[in-house]
Coordinates of C-alpha atoms and ligand atoms in Angstrom, one line a residue:
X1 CA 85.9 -27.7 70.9
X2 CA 86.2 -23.9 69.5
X3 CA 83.6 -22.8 71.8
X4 CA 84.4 -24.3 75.1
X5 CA 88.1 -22.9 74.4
X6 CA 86.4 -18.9 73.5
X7 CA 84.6 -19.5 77.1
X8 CA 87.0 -20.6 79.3
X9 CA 89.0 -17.9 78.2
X10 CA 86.7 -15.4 78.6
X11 CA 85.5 -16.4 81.8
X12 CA 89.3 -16.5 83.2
X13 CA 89.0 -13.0 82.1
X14 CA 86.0 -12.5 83.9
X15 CA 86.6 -13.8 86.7
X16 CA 89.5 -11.4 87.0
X17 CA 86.6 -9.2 86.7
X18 CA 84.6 -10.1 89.5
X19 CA 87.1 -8.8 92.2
X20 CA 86.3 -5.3 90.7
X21 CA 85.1 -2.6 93.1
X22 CA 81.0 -2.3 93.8
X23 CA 81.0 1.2 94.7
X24 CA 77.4 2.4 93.6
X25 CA 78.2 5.5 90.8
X26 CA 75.5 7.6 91.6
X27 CA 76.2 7.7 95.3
X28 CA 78.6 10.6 96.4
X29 CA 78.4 9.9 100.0
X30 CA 80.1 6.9 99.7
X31 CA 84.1 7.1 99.9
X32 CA 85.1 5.0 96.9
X33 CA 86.7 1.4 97.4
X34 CA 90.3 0.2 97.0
X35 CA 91.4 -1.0 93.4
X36 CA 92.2 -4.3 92.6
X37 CA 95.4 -5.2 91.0
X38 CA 95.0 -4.5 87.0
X39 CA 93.4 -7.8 85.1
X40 CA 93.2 -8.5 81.2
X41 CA 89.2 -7.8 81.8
X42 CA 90.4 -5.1 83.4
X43 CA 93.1 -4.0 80.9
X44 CA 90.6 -4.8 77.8
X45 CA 88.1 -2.6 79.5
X46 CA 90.5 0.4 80.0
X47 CA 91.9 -0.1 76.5
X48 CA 88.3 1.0 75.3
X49 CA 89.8 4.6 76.7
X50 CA 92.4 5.5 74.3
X51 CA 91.9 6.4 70.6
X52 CA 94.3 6.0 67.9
X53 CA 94.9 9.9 68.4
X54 CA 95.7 9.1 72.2
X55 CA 97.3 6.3 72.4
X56 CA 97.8 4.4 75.8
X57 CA 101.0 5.3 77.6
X58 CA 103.9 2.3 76.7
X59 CA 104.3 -0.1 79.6
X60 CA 104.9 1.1 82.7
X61 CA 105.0 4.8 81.7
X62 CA 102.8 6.0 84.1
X63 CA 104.9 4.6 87.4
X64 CA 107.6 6.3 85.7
X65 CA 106.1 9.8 85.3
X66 CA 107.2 12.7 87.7
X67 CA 104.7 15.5 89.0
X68 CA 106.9 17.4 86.9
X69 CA 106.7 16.0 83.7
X70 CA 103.0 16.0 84.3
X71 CA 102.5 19.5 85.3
X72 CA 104.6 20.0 81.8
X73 CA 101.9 18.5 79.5
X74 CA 99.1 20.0 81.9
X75 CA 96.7 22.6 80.1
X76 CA 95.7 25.4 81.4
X77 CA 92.3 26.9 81.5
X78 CA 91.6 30.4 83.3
X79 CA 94.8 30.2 85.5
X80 CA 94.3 26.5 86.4
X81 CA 96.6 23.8 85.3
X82 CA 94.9 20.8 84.3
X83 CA 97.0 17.7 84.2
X84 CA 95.8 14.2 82.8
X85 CA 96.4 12.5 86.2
X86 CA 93.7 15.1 87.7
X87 CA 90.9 14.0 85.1
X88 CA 91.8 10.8 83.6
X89 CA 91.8 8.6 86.8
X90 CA 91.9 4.8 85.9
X91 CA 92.2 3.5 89.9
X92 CA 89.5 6.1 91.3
X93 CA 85.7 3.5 89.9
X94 CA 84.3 7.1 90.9
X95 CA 86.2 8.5 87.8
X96 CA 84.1 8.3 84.6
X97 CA 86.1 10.7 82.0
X98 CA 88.1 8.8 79.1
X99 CA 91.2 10.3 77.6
X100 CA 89.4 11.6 74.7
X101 CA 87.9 13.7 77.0
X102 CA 90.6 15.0 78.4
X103 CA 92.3 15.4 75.0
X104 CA 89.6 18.2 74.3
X105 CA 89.9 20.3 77.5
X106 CA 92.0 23.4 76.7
X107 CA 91.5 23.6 72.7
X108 CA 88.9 26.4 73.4
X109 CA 88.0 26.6 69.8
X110 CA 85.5 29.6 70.6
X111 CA 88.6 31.2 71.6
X112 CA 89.9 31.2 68.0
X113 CA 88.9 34.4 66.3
X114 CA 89.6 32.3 62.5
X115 CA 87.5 29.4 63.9
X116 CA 83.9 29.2 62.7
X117 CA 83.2 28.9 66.9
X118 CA 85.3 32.0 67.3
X119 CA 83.6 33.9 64.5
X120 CA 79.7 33.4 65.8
X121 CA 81.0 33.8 69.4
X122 CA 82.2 37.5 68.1
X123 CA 79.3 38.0 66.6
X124 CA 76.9 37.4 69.5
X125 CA 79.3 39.2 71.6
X126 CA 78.6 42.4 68.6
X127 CA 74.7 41.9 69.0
X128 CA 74.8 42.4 72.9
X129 CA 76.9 45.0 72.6
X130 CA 75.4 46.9 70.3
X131 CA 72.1 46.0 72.4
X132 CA 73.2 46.3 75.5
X133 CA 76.3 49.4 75.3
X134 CA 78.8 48.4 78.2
X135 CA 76.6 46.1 79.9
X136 CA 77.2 42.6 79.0
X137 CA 80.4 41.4 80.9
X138 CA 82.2 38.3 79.4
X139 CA 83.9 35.2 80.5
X140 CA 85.5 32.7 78.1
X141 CA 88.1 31.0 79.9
X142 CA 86.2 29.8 83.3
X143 CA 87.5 26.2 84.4
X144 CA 85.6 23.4 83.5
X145 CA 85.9 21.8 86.3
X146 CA 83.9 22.3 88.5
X147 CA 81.6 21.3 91.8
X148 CA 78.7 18.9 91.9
X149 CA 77.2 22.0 94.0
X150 CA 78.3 24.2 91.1
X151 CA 77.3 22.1 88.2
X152 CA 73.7 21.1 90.3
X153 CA 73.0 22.1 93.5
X154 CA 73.3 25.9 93.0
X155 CA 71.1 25.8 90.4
X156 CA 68.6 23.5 91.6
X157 CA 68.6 20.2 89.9
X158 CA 67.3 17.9 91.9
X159 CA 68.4 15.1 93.4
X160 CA 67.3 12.7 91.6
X161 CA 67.7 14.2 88.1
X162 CA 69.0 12.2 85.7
X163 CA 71.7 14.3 84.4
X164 CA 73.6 13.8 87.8
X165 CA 74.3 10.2 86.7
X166 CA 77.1 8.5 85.6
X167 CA 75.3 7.8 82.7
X168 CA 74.9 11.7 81.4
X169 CA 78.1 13.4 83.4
X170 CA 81.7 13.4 83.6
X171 CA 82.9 12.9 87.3
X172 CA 86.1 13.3 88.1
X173 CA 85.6 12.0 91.5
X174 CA 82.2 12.3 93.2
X175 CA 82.6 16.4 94.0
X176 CA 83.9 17.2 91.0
X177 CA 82.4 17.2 87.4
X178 CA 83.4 18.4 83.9
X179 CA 80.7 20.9 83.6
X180 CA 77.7 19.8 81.5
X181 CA 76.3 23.4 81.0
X182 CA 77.5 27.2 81.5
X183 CA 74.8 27.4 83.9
X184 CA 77.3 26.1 86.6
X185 CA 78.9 29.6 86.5
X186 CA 75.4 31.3 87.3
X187 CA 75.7 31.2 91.2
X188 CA 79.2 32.7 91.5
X189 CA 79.2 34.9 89.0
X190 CA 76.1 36.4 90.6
X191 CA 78.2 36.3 94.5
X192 CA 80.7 38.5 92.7
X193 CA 78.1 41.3 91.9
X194 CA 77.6 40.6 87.9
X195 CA 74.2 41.6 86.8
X196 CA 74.5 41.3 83.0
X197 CA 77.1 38.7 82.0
X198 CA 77.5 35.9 78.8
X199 CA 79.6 32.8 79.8
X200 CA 80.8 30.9 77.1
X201 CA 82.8 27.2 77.3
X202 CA 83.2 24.0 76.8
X203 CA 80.4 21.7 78.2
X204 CA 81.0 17.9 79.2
X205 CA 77.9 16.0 78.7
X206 CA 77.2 11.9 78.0
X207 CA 74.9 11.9 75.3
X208 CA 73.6 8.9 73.6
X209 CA 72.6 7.7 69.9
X210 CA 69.1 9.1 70.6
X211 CA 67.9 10.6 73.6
X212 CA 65.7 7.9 74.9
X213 CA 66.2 7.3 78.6
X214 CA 66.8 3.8 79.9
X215 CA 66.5 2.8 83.8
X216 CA 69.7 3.8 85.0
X217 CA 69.4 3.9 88.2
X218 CA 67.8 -0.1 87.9
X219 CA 70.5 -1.0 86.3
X220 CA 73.4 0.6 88.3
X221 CA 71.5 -1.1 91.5
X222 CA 71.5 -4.1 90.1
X223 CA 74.5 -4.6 88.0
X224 CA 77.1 -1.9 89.8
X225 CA 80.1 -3.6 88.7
X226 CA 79.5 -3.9 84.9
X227 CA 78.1 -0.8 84.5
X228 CA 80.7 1.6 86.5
X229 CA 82.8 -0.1 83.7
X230 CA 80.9 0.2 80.8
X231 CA 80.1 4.1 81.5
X232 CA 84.0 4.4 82.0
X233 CA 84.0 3.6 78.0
X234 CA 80.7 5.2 77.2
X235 CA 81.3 7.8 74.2
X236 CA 78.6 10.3 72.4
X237 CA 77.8 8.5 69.5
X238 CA 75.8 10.9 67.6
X239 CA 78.7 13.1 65.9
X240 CA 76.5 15.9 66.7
X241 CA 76.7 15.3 70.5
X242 CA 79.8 15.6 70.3
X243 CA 81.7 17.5 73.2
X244 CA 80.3 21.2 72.3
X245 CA 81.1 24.9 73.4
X246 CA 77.8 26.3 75.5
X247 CA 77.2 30.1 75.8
X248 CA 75.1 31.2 78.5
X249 CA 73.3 34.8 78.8
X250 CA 72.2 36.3 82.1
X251 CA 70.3 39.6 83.0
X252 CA 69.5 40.8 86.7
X253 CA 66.6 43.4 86.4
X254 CA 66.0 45.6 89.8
X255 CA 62.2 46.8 90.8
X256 CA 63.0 50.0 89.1
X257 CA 63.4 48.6 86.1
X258 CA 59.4 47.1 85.8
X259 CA 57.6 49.6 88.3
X260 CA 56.3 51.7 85.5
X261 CA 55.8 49.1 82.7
X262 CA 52.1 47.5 84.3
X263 CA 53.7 44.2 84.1
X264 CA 55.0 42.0 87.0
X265 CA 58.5 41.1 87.2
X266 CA 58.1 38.2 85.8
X267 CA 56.4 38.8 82.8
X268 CA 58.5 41.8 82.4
X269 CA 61.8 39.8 82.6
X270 CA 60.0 37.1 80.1
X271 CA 59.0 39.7 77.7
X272 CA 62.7 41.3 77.5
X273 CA 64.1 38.1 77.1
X274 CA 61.9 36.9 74.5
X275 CA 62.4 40.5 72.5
X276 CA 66.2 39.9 73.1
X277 CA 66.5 36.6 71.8
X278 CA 64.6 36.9 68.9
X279 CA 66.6 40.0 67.8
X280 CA 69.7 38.0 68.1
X281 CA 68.4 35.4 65.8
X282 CA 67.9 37.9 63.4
X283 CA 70.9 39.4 64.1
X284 CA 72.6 35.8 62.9
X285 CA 69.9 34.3 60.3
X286 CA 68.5 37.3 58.8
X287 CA 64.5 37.3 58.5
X288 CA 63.7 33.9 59.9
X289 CA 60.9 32.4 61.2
X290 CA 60.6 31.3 64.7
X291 CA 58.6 30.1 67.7
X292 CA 58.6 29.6 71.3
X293 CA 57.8 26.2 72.7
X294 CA 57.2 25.6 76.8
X295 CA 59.5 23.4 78.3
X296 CA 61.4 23.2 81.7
X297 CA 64.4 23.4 83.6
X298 CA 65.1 23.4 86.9
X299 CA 66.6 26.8 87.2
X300 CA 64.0 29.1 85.1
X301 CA 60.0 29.3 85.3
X302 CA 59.1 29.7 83.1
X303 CA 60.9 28.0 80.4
X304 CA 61.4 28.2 77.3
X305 CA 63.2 26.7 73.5
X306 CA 63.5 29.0 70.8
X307 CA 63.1 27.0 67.8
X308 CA 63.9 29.0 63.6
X309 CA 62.4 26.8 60.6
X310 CA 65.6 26.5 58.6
X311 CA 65.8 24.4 55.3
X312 CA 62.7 23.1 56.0
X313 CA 62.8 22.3 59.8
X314 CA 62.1 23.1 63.0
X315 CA 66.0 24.0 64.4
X316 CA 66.8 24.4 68.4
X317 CA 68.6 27.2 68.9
X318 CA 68.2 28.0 72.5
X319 CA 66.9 27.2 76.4
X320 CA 65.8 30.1 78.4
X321 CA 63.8 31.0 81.1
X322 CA 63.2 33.3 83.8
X323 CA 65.7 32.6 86.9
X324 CA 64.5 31.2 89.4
X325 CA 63.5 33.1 93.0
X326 CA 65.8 30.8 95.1
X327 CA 69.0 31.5 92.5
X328 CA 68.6 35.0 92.9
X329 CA 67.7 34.8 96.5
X330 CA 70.6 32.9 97.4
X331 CA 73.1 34.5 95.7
X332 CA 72.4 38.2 97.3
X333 CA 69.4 39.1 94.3
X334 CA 66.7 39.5 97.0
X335 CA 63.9 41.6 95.4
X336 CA 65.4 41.5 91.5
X337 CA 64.3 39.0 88.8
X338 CA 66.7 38.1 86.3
X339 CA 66.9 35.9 83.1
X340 CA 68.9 33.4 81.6
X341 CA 69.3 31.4 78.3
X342 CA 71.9 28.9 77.3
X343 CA 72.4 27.8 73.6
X344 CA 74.8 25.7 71.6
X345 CA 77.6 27.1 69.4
X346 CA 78.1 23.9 67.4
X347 CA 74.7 23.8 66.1
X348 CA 74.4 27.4 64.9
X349 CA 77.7 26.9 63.7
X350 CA 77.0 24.0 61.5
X351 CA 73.9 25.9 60.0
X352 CA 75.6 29.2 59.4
X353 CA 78.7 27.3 57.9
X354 CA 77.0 25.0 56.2
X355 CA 79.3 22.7 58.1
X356 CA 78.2 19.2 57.4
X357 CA 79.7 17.2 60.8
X358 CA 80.7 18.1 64.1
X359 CA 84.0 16.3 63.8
X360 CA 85.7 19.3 61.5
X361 CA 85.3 21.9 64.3
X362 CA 88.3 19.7 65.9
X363 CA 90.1 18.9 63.1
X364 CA 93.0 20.8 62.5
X365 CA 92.9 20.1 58.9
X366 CA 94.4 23.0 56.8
X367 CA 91.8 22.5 54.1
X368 CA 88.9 23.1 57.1
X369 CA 91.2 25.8 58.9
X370 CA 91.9 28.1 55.9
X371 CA 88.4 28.2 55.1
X372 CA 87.4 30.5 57.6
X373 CA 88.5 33.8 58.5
X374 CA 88.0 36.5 61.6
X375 CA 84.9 38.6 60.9
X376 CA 83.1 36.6 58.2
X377 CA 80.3 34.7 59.3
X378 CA 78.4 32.6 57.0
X379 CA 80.8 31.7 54.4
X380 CA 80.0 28.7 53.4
X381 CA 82.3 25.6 54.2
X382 CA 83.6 23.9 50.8
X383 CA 83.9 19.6 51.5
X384 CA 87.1 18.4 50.3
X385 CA 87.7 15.1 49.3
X386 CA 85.2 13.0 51.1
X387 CA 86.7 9.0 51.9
X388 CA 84.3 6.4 51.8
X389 CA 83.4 5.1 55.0
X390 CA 84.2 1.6 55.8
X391 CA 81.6 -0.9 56.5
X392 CA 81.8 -4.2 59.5
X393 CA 79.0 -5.8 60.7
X394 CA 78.7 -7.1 64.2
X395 CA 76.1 -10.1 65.2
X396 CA 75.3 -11.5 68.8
X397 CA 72.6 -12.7 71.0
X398 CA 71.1 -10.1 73.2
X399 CA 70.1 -10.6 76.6
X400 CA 67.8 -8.5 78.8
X401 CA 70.7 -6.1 79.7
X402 CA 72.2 -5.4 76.5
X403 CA 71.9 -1.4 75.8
X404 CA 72.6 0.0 72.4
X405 CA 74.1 2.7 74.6
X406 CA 76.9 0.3 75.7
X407 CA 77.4 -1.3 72.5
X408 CA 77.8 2.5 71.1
X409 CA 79.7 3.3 73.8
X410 CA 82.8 0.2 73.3
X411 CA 82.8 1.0 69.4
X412 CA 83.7 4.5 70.3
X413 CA 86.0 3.6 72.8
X414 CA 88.0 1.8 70.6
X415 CA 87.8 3.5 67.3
X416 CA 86.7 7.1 68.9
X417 CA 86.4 10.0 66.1
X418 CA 86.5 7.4 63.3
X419 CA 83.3 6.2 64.5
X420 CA 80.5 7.1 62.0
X421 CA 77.5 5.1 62.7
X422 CA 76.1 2.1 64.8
X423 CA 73.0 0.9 63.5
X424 CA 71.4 -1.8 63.9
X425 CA 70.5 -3.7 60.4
X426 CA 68.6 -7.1 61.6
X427 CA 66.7 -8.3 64.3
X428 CA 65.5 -12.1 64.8
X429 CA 64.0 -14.0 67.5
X430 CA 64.5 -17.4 66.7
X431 CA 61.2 -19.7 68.3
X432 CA 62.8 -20.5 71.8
X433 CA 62.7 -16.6 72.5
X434 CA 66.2 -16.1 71.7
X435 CA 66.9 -12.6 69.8
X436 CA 69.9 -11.9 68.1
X437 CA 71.1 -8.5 67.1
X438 CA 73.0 -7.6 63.8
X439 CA 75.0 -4.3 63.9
X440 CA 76.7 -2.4 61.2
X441 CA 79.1 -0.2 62.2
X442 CA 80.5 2.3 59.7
X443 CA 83.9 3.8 60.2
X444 CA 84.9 7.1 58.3
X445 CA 88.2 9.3 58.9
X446 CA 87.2 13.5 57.8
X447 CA 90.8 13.4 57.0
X448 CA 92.4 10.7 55.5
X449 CA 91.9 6.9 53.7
X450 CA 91.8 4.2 56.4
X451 CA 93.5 1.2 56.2
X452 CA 91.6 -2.5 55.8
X453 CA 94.1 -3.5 58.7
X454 CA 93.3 -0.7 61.5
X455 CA 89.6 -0.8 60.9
X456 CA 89.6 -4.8 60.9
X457 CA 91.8 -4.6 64.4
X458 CA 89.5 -1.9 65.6
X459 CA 86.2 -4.3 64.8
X460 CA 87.9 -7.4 66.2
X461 CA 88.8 -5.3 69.5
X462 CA 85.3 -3.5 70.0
X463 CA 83.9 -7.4 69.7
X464 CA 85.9 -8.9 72.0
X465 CA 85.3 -6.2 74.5
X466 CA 81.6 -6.2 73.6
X467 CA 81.3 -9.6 74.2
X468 CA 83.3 -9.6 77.2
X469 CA 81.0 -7.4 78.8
X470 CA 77.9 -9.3 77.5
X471 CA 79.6 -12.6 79.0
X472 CA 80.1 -10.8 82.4
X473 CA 76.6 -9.3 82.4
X474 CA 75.5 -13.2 82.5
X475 CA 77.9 -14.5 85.3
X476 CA 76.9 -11.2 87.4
X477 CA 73.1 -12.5 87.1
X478 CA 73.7 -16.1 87.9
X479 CA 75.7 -15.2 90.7
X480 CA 78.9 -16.4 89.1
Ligands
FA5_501 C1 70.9 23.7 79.0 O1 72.0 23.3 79.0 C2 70.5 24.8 79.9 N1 71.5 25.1 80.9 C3 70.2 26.0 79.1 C4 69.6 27.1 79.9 C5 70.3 28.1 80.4 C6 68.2 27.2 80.1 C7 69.8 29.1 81.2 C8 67.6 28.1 80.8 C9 68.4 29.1 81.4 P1 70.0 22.3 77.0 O2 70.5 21.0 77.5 O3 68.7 22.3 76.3 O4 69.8 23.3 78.2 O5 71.1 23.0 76.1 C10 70.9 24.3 75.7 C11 71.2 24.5 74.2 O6 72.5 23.8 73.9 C12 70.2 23.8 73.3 O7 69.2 24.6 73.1 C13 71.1 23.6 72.0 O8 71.3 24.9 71.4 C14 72.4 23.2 72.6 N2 72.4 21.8 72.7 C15 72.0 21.0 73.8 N3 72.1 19.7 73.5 C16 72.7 19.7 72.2 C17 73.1 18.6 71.4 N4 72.9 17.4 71.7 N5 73.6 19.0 70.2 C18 73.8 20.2 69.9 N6 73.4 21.3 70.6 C19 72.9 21.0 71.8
MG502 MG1 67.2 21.3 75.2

């Protein structure tokens, strides 16, 4: 009997499911469709959103909040007031941005001079300059919300790139993303008439456990409803994907500036950029080794990484490039050629610091906070008392549509920060075909002990919500 009980009550749920809208994500032409009136599905699905540190709203809380008393708790960033209701928007299926999302917008670490973020921000800011005397203008507090023109268009990601997808990007309604890079400043900042300017902010991206892409736009044709759903929970799982701080460089050179120098603009522009970065990893690792590897991007060729060997690996530090002609074109730079680069603060940080996980930049921890002090990069970051992490194991049958991504992405819906790991410990296919996955899940707080009872209620509720969706997935392909 204990089965057929456990299915009828899931598929009540899922049925309540069904009625949800089928708005495609990745389409922003469409207007998107009514919402249904809230279901347990529904309800279990949106409690993936809140963490422990952000807990959901008591009943009926949110019919009871004024404008007022939102525009109260809003944040602001560059002059803007950011309130939840104009991020977080559980009704709008083209909304994709959790609260723990919106929980980081505002904190502008890199704004903290006594924050290791703030410290190697200053000290970039110190190599250009002293590089660069009085040219370099700076922006730290530019929204990040911003256009999908901004965010893509204006710097020519294509159409079809996969970062415009639910899948990688915040939207916070189909115009409007949380930047994923500083590059959506680039456009504007060059219609105001900056030639030499550093951008530095908070970027918003979807990152998964590993970056292996997966058919997303298959699967959002084909199962629209479950997956606008699951992305609305999707977290980074990989602490070091972790929401980050982004600075990006950029440098307009005029036809004076490479007439006499027997090199084309191009190659002129590439060669100062390449001299310029490399002194700035000097400037922050001493006498390191590095090399340049091709790549691309949409908005430089060419392109390139800049990669140190640090402790006995090859490190990313940067993406760069010469601008493209069109940027420049369209954004009154007829004739000039300019450069860019973009590179993370969290990584550098991490190195310099000997910081050992992305989670302590956030924490406000007095035994990470008092470590670190204006001025002093490179002092090394001293663990305190490390808890054990806590260890559940999770088993089901896998279909053809199970992701790890999902999976990842429930677990740190529920259990957010404390998340450590997802991994997947054993893997059987039985003889009719069936396969059956075996996850263990490890769940660590950088700050305090966890209890046996808020990790066991945080297991039982990333199940059920897993196997919600997992049970869904199979009435959506049977036509249920
Ligand atoms: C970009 O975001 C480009 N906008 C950079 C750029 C700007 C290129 C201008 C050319 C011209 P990318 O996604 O590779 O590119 O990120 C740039 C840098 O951010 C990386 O080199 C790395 O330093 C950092 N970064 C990117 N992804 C991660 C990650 N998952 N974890 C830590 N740091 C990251
Ligand atoms: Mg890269």
């Amino acid at each position: 009997m204990r089965p057929l009980i456990r299915t009828a009550c899931l598929r009540a749920r899922v049925r309540a499911m069904a009625t949800l809208p089928t708005t495609a994500a990745f389409s922003s032409t469409r207007a998107p469709s009514p919402c249904p009136s809230p279901s347990r599905a529904r309800r279990l699905l949106f409690a993936a959103r809140f963490l422990p540190s952000a807990p959901p709203p008591p009943a009926g809380a949110r019919a009871f909040r004024t404008s007022a008393a939102a525009a109260e708790a809003a944040v602001e960033v560059g002059g803007v007031k950011i309130a939840r209701e104009d991020v977080v928007k559980e009704d709008d299926p083209t909304n994709n941005v959790p609260d723990t999302i919106y929980s980081k917008i505002g904190l502008q670490l890199h704004r903290r001079d006594n924050h290791p973020l703030g410290i190697l921000k200053n000290t970039i800011y110190d190599y250009f300059d002293k590089s660069f005397p009085g040219q370099f203008v700076k922006f730290d507090d530019l929204c990040p919300l911003v256009s999908t023109k901004q965010n893509f268009d204006d710097v020519l990601v294509p159409a079809d790139h996969v970062s415009r997808s639910y899948n990688d990007t915040y939207y916070v309604d189909s115009q409007t993303v949380l930047r994923c890079h500083t590059s959506a400043h680039q456009a504007e900042l060059l219609r105001e008439g900056h030639r030499h300017f550093l951008v530095i902010g908070d970027v918003y991206r979807r990152d998964s456990i590993d970056s292996t892409h997966y058919p997303v736009f298959h699967q959002v044709t084909v199962f629209p409803r479950l997956y606008l759903n699951v992305f609305k929970t999707r977290y980074v799982m990989n602490s070091i994907d972790l929401s980050r701080i982004q600075m990006e460089g950029f440098r307009v050179f005029s036809p004076d500036d490479w007439s006499g120098s027997g090199m084309d603009g191009t190659a002129y522009a590439a060669t100062d950029l390449k001299k310029t970065l490399e002194g700035l990893a000097t400037h922050l690792f001493g006498a390191v080794e590095m090399r340049w590897v091709d790549t691309y991007f949409p908005f430089t060729n060419p392109s390139f990484e800049l990669e140190i060997y640090f402790q006995g690996d090859w490190l990313e530090v940067l993406g760069c490039g010469v601008t493209e002609q069109e940027i420049l074109k369209s954004n009154g730079r007829t004739d000039h050629v300019a450069w860019a680069f973009g590179l993370g603060l969290e990584r550098l940080a991490m190195v310099l610091f000997d910081i050992p996980d992305i989670r302590l930049f956030w924490s406000n921890d007095q035994r990470f906070t008092s470590q670190f002090s204006k001025g002093k990069l490179g002092v090394k970051f001293k663990p305190f008392s490390k808890f054990p992490p806590c260890y559940k194991d999770m088993s089901f049958w896998i279909n053809d549509e199970f992701t790890e991504n999902n999976l990842c992405e429930v677990v740190r819906g529920i259990a957010g920060d404390l998340v450590e790991e997802v991994k997947l410990i054993d893997n059987f296919t039985n003889k009719k075909g069936m396969t059956s996955h075996c996850y263990r899940i490890a769940y660590r707080s950088m700050e305090r002990s966890l209890t046996d009872e808020e990790i066991n209620d945080m297991q039982v509720r990333a199940t059920e919500l897993h196997y919600t969706m997992i049970f869904k997935c199979c009435l959506d392909l049977i036509g249920f």
